[in-house]
Amino acid sequence: MSFVSHVECTVCGARHDGKRLLTVCEQCGQMLAVRYDLARVNAAVTKEALAQRPHGMYRFRELTPLDDGEEPVTLGEGGTPLLALPRLAAHLGMRRLWAKDEGQNPTGSFKARGLGMAITRSRTLGARGFAIPSAGNAGGAAAAYAARCGLPCAVVVPRGTPAAAVAEALIAGAHVFTIEGSIATAGKVVGQVAPQLGWFDLSTLKEPYRLEGKKTIGLELAAELGWRMPDVLLYPTGGGTGLVGIPKAYEELRAMGWLSGPLPRVFAVQAEGCAPVVRAFAEGAETTTAWEDPTTHAAGLRVPSPFAGRQMLRVLRDTRGGAVAVSEDAIRDAQRLVARVEGIWTAPESAALVAALTVLRDRGDVARDAEVMLVFTGIGFKYEPPPLAPPIALAGSDEEILAQVRRAVGA
Ligand SMILES: *Cc1c(COP(=O)(O)O)cnc(C)c1O
């Protein structure tokens, strides 16, 4: 028995049976979310018992959709470090800055959580193959977890997707296809092909299980901060799984009485070249509209028409947060800054958060004494590095080499 009570449509509220393999709402076609019997969860587990369990995504198993005894398809995802960033905070003139370093997940990004959970759950419920449109990391993670359980996987990515993510999917034995356009074009292909193959469509938030994996970031953050929430949370926003998932974790814990007070103010961060959530938020719209000609080197942010725009905007409004777009140069500068002052080579998507924080600070939208959480969603190694000064080529006698080194280091 799991602690799932039912699966609910986030728009029309229609109830679905949690024991069936589900995609979108069968009444209205909108996004589904798993609901739990939180009173039963509360009776079954304590904070103290939880603290004794092994680290990882299934630590708080009662708040995942897994059945009793269900073996997860796992590569050790979750349990990533929560890092204080005192030097970056000092540099930015902020009081308290944290990063959840999701780049330390298997496959180098937080996509491991969502796809580990979705592949686990959908396989148990009968899936015999998977198909996914991706901007890079999701395809790599889906391929890895599909390989881990020996099932086939098709990955469709836009041409120009970072090479390491494509290689990651290929080496794991996935069927990898490229297409002209963006993840939206790739999504159309998957939507058409997956049902014909009888493979499960893992598109962002078009099934309810990836959300439950991403949600575990919020469960971990709550425990790691001593069962309290930060003032502000910044999230690099593509399809919005974590943007919807982390507040879902906080709300479930609050309903259980494990957390109290308001949720953090959630800010969506996007790139200026693809900012449908920022635009819709500024217009006070109910949902997003497609962004024409999306361009950004932060591949995970190149999502022109997210399926869950409505649900993301609801989170931003309900938490009195907001949405900010940053430039490509600001992303590259921030990526170098975070590596230089904290030693973290984070992905361009997460570097965008640091660029956005300076904007929010300057506008007075985020106070300097606020406690701010950054979700560092991926590792930098998987992308083309930002422009860097080249290494210095040494040559000559011992004395000449010493002189060259001295000149370079200024000592
Ligand atoms: C996918 C991805 C994002 C965007 O995440 P969503 O949940 O789709 O909004 C951000 N950063 C990285 C590194 C990603 O791979």
Coordinates of C-alpha atoms and ligand atoms in Angstrom, one line a residue, residues 108-111 135-138 204 210 214 235-243 299-301 303 312 347-350 375-379 383, ligand 1:
G108 CA 24.8 15.8 -13.5
S109 CA 21.4 17.3 -13.1
F110 CA 18.2 17.3 -11.1
K111 CA 16.5 15.6 -14.0
A135 CA 16.7 20.1 -24.4
G136 CA 19.5 17.8 -23.2
N137 CA 19.6 16.8 -19.5
A138 CA 16.2 15.2 -19.4
T204 CA 7.4 17.6 -18.8
R210 CA 8.3 13.4 -12.6
K214 CA 11.4 16.9 -8.3
Y235 CA 14.4 28.6 -9.8
P236 CA 15.7 28.5 -13.4
T237 CA 12.5 27.9 -15.3
G238 CA 11.9 25.8 -18.4
G239 CA 9.0 23.4 -18.1
G240 CA 8.6 24.2 -14.4
T241 CA 8.8 20.8 -12.8
G242 CA 10.7 22.1 -9.8
L243 CA 9.0 25.4 -9.7
A299 CA 19.5 24.8 -23.0
G300 CA 17.2 23.9 -20.2
L301 CA 15.6 27.3 -20.3
V303 CA 11.2 26.0 -23.5
M312 CA 3.7 28.0 -12.6
A347 CA 25.2 24.9 -15.4
P348 CA 24.3 28.1 -17.3
E349 CA 20.7 27.6 -16.2
S350 CA 21.6 27.8 -12.5
V375 CA 18.4 25.8 -6.9
F376 CA 21.6 24.9 -8.8
T377 CA 20.0 22.5 -11.2
G378 CA 23.0 21.1 -13.1
I379 CA 26.7 20.7 -13.5
Y383 CA 28.1 22.5 -21.6
Ligands
LIG1 C1 15.6 21.0 -17.3 C2 16.5 22.0 -16.7 C3 16.1 23.2 -16.1 C4 14.6 23.6 -16.2 O1 13.9 22.8 -15.3 P1 12.3 22.7 -15.5 O2 11.8 21.9 -14.3 O3 12.0 22.1 -16.8 O4 11.8 24.1 -15.4 C5 16.9 24.0 -15.4 N1 18.3 23.7 -15.3 C6 18.8 22.6 -15.9 C7 20.2 22.3 -15.7 C8 17.9 21.7 -16.5 O5 18.4 20.6 -17.0

